[in-house]
Coordinates of C-alpha atoms in Angstrom, one line a residue:
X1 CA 81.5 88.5 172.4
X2 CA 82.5 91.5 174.4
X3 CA 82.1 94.5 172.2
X4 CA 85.6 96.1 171.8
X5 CA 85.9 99.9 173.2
X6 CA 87.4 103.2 171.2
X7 CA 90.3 104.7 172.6
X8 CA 91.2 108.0 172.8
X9 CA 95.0 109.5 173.0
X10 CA 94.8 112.6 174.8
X11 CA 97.9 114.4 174.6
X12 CA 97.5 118.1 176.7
X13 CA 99.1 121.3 176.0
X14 CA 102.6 123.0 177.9
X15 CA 100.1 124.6 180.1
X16 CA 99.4 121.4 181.9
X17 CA 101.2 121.9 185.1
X18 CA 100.2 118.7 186.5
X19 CA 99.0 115.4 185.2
X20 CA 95.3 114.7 184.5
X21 CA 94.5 118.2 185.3
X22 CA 93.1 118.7 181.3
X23 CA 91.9 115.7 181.3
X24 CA 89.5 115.9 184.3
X25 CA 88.4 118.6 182.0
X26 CA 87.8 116.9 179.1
X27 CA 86.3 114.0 181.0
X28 CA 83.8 116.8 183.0
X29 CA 83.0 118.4 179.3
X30 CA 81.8 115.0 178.4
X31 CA 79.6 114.4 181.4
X32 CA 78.0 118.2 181.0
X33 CA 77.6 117.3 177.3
X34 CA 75.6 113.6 178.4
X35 CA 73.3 115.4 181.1
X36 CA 72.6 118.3 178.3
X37 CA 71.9 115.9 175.5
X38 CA 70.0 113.0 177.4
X39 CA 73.2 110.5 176.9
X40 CA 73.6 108.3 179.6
X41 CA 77.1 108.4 181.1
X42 CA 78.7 105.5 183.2
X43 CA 82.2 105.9 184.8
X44 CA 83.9 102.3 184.4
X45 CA 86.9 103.2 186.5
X46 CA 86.8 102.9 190.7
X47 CA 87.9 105.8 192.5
X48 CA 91.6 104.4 193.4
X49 CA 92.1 104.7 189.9
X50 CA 92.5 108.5 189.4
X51 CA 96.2 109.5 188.8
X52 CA 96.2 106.7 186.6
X53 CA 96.1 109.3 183.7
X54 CA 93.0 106.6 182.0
X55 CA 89.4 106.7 182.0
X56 CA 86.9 104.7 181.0
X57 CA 83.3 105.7 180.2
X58 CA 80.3 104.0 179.0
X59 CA 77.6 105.9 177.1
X60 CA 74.5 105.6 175.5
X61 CA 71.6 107.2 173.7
X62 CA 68.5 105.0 172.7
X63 CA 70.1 101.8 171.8
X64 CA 73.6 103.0 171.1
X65 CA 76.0 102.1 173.4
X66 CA 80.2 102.8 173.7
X67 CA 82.6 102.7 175.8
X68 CA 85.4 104.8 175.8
X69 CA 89.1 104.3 177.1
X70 CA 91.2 107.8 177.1
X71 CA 94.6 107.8 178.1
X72 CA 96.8 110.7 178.5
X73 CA 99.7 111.4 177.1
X74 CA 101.3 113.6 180.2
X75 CA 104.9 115.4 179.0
X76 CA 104.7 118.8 180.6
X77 CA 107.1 117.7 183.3
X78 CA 110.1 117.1 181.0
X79 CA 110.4 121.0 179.8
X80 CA 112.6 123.5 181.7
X81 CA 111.0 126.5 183.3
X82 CA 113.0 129.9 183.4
X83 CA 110.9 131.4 186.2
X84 CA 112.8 129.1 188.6
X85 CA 116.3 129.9 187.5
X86 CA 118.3 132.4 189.1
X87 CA 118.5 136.2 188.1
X88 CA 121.7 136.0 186.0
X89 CA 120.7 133.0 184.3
X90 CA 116.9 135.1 184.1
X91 CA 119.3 138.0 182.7
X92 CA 121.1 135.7 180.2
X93 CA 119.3 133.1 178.6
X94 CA 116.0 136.0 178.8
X95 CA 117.7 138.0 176.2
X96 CA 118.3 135.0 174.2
X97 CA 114.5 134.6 174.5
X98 CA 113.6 137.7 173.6
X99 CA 116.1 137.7 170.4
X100 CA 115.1 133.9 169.4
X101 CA 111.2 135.0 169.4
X102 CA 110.6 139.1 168.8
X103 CA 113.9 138.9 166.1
X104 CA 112.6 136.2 164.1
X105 CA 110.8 138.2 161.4
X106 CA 109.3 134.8 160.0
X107 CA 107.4 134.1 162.7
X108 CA 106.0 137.7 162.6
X109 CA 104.8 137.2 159.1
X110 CA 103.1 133.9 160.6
X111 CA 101.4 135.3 163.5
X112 CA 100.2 138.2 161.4
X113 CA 98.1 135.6 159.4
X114 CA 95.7 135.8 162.2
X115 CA 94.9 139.3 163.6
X116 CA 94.2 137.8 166.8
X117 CA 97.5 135.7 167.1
X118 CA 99.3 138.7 166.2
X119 CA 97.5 140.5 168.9
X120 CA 98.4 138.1 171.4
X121 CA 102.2 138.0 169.9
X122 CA 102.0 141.7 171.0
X123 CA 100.8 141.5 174.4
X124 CA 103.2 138.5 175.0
X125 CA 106.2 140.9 173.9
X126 CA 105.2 143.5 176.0
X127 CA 104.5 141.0 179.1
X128 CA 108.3 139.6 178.5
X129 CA 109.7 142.8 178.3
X130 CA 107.9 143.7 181.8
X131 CA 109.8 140.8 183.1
X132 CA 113.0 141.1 181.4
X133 CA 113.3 144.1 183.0
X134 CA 112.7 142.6 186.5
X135 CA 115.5 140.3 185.8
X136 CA 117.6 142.8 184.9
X137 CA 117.2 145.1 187.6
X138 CA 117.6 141.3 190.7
X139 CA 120.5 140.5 187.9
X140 CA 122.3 143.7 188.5
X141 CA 121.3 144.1 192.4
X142 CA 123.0 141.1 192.6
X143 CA 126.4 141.3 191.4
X144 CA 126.3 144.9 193.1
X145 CA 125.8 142.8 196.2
X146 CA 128.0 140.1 195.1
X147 CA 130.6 140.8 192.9
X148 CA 132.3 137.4 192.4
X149 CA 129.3 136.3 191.2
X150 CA 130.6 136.7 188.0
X151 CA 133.3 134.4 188.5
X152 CA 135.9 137.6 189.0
X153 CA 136.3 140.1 191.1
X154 CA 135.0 143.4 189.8
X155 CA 136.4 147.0 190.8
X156 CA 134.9 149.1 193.0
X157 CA 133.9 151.5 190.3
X158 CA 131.6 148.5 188.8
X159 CA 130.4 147.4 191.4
X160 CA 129.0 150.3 192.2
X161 CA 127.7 151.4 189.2
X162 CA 125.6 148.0 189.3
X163 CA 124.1 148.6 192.5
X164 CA 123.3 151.9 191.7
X165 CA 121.4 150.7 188.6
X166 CA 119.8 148.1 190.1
X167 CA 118.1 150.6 193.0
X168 CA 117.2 153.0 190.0
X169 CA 115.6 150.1 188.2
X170 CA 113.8 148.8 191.0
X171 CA 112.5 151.8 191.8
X172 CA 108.8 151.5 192.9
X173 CA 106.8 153.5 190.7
X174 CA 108.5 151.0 187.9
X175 CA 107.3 147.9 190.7
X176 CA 104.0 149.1 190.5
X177 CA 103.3 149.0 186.7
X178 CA 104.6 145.9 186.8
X179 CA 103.0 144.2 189.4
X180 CA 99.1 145.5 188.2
X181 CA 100.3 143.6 185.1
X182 CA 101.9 140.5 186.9
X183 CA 98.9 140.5 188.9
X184 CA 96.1 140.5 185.6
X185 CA 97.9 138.1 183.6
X186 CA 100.1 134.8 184.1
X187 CA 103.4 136.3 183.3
X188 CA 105.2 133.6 184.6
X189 CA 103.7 130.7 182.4
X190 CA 103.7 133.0 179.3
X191 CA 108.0 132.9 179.9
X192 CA 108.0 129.4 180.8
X193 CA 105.9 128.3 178.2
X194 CA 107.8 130.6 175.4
X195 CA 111.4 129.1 176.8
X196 CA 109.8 126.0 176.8
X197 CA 109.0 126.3 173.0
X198 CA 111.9 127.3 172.1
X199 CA 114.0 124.3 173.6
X200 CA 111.9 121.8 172.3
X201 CA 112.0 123.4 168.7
X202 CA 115.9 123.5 169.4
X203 CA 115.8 120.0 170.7
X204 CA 117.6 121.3 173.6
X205 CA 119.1 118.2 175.9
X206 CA 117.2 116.2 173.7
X207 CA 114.2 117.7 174.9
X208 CA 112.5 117.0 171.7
X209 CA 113.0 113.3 171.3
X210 CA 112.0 112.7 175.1
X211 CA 108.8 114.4 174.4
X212 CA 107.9 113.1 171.1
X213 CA 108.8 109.8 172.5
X214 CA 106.1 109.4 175.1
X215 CA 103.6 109.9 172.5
X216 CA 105.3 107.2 170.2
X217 CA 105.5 104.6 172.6
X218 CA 101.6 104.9 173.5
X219 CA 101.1 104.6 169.8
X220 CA 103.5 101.5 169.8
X221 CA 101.3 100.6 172.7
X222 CA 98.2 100.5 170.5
X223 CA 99.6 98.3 167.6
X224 CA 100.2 96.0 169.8
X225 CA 96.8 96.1 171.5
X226 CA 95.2 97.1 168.4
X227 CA 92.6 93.8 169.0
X228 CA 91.0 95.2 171.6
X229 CA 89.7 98.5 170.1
X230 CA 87.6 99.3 167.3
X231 CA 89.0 102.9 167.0
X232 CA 91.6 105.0 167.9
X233 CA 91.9 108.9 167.9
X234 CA 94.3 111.3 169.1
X235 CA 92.7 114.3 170.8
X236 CA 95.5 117.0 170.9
X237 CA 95.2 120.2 172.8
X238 CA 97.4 123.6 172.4
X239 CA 101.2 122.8 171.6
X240 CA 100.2 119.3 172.0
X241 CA 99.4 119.5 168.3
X242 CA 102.9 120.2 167.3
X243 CA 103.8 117.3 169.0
X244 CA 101.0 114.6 167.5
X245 CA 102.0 116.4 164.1
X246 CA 105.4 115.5 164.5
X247 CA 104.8 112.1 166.5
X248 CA 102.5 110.7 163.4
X249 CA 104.3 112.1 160.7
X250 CA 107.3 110.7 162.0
X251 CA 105.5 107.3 163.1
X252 CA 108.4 104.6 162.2
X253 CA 105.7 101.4 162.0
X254 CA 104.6 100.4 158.9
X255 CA 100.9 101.3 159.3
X256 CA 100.0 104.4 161.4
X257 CA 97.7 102.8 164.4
X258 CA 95.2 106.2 164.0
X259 CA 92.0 106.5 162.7
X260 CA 91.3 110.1 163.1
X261 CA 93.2 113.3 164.6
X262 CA 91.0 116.2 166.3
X263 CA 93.9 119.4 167.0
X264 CA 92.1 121.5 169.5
X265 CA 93.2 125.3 169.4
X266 CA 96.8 124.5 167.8
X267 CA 99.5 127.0 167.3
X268 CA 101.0 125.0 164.1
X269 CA 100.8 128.6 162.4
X270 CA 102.7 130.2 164.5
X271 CA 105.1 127.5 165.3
X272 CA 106.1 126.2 162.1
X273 CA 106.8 129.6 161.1
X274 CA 109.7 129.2 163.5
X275 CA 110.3 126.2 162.9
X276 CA 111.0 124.4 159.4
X277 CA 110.9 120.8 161.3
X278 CA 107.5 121.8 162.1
X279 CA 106.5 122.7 158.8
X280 CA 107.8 119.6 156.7
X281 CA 105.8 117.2 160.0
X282 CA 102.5 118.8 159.2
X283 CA 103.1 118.3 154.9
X284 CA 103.9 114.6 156.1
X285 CA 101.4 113.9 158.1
X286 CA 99.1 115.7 155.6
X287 CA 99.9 113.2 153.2
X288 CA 99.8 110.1 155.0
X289 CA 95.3 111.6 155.4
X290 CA 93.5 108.2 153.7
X291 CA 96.3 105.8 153.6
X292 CA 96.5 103.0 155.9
X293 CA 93.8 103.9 157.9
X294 CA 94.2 107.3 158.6
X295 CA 91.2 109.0 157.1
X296 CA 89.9 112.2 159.3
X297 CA 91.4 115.1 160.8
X298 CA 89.3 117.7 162.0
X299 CA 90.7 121.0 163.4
X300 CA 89.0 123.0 165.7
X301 CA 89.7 126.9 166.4
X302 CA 88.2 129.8 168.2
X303 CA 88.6 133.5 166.9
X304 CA 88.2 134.0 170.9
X305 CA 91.2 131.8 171.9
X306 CA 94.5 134.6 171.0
X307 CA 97.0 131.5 171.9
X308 CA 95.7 129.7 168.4
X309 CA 95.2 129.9 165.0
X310 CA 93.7 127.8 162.2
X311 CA 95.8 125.1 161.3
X312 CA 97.4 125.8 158.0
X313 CA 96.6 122.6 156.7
X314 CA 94.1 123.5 152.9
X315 CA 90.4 122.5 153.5
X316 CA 90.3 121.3 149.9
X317 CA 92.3 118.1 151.1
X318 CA 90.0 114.9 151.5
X319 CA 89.6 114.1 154.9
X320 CA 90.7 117.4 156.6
X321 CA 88.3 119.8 157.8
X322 CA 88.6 123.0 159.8
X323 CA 85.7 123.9 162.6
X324 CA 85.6 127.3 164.6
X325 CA 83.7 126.8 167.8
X326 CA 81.1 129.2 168.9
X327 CA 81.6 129.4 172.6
X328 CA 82.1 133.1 173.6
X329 CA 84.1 134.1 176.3
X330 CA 84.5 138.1 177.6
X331 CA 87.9 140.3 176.5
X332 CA 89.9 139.9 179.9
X333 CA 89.6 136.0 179.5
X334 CA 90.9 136.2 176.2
X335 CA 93.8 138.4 176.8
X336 CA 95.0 136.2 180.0
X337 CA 94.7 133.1 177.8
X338 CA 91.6 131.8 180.0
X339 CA 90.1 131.1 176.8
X340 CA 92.7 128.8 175.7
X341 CA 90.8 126.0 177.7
X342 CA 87.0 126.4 176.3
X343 CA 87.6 123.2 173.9
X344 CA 86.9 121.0 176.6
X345 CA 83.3 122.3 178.2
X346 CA 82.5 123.0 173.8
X347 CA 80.0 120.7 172.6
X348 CA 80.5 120.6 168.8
X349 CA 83.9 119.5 169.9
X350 CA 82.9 116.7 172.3
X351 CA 80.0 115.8 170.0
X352 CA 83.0 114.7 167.3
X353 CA 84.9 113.1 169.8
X354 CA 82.4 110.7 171.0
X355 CA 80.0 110.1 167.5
X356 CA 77.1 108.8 169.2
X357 CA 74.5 110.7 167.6

């Protein structure tokens, strides 16, 4: 009889511009963690297979031996990016942004839980205010240029005064602060992936559904293919924790197709201080830990990673256990959000994924 293979749900973060680009990661962390450890490491899958979003790999140490399916779970593409909007909409729903995130004093109290999200809640606020500005200034350089673009006609009085502003804001010794920062750290992606956030916690166009979605109809997937594998774990990465939370708390089957859950630098903190939704997922999904199969849920953090925090989920709970990892990384990686990705190349964390020693 053939032996039957684990599988592993990988479900990435927002930062994931492009499919499988985490999970060549992951898959590379593995390989580096087999050549370090003396685990032989066979790739099942031909090379036409890539962009597939699966892998398969076969490993053994001594005269253990597993094979290993993991498929992504690839949503990135369905959220909206600001960046690539126009400079009145930049001007308009930006100071939404900037209200919806820096005015919430809940999530304030959450970040401040962990100095180091807090710290990163800081630089982020200073980073959007750098490019709020920018959009201002193209915003107003614009209708100066344009003044229908409003819809009406303005006066010559006003549009005057908005091309006069807009020169005075886009002065250069202004440009230059703002490009040494633009330049350092990924401003861009830090407004994407905040707007990004903030529509899915609004479930904006149904943004919400469409992403949780994916991740439920790969767990539907299993049940029905639940013969063919032994185990099943969902590796989640950044705010792809908020999504397995909600996806397996909200799982409408009548036995949850998971045997364990590893959250890899999650913002659940953060998040559900935002976000009550959030917050009543991860009680569910807490209390479905050693019923119906589900009996292990292991969260690792990094006091070098500023995008995450613990996961506010007690350690006294059966089942549930929180791990810092130990790789170190220097200041500028942390504060660009470089270190966001050292889960994948850490090997306490790919030790617990595979469990072959």
């Amino acid at each position: 009889m053939n032996q039957k293979k684990e599988l592993v749900l990988f479900v990435p973060g927002m930062g994931a511009n492009e499919p499988e680009q985490n999970l060549k990661k992951l898959v590379d962390g593995i390989r580096d963690y087999c050549d370090g450890k003396g685990v032989s490491f066979n790739s099942l899958d031909n090379n036409e297979d890539e962009k597939t979003g699966v892998r398969n790999i076969q490993l053994g140490l001594d005269d253990k031996t597993k094979t290993i399916e993991i498929r992504e779970v690839y949503w990135s593409d369905l959220r909206p990016r600001l960046s690539t909007e126009g400079s009145l909409r930049k001007f308009l729903r930006g100071f939404d942004l900037l209200f919806y995130w820096a005015g919430s004093f809940k999530t304030w109290i959450s970040a401040s839980h962990s100095k180091y999200m807090l710290i990163n809640m800081v630089l982020t606020l200073i980073l959007f205010l750098v490019w709020y500005y920018g959009a201002v200034a193209a915003a107003f350089t614009a209708i100066g240029a344009s003044p229908e673009v409003l819809g009406f006609t303005l006066t010559t009085g006003w549009t005057e005064w908005f091309k006069s502003a807009g020169d005075a804001m886009g002065s250069w010794n202004v440009w230059v602060f703002a490009a040494v920062l633009m330049t350092i750290f990924p401003v861009a992606d830090v407004i994407d992936i905040s707007f990004g956030t903030k529509c899915f916690l609004q479930n904006r166009l149904g943004l919400q559904h469409k992403i949780n979605g994916r991740l439920s109809r790969a767990l539907g997937s299993v049940t029905r293919d639940s013969a063919n594998y032994s185990n099943v774990t969902v590796v989640a990465h950044s705010f792809g924790v908020v999504i397995a939370t909600e996806t397996l708390a909200d799982f409408e089957n009548q036995k949850l197709p998971v045997q364990s859950l590893i959250t890899l630098g999650g913002p659940l903190e953060l998040i559900q201080g935002r976000s009550h939704r959030v917050r009543d997922a991860r009680e569910r999904l807490e209390s479905l830990l050693n019923s119906d199969g589900f009996v292990n849920w292991v969260d690792f953090y990094s006091d070098y990673d500023w995008l995450c925090s613990k996961s506010p989920v007690s350690d006294g709970i059966e089942g549930f256990e929180h791990r810092k990892i130990t790789t170190t990384v220097p200041w500028d990686q942390r504060a660009s959000g470089a270190s966001h990705l050292l889960y994948f190349t850490d090997w306490d964390v790919i030790k617990e994924l595979i469990k072959l020693e």
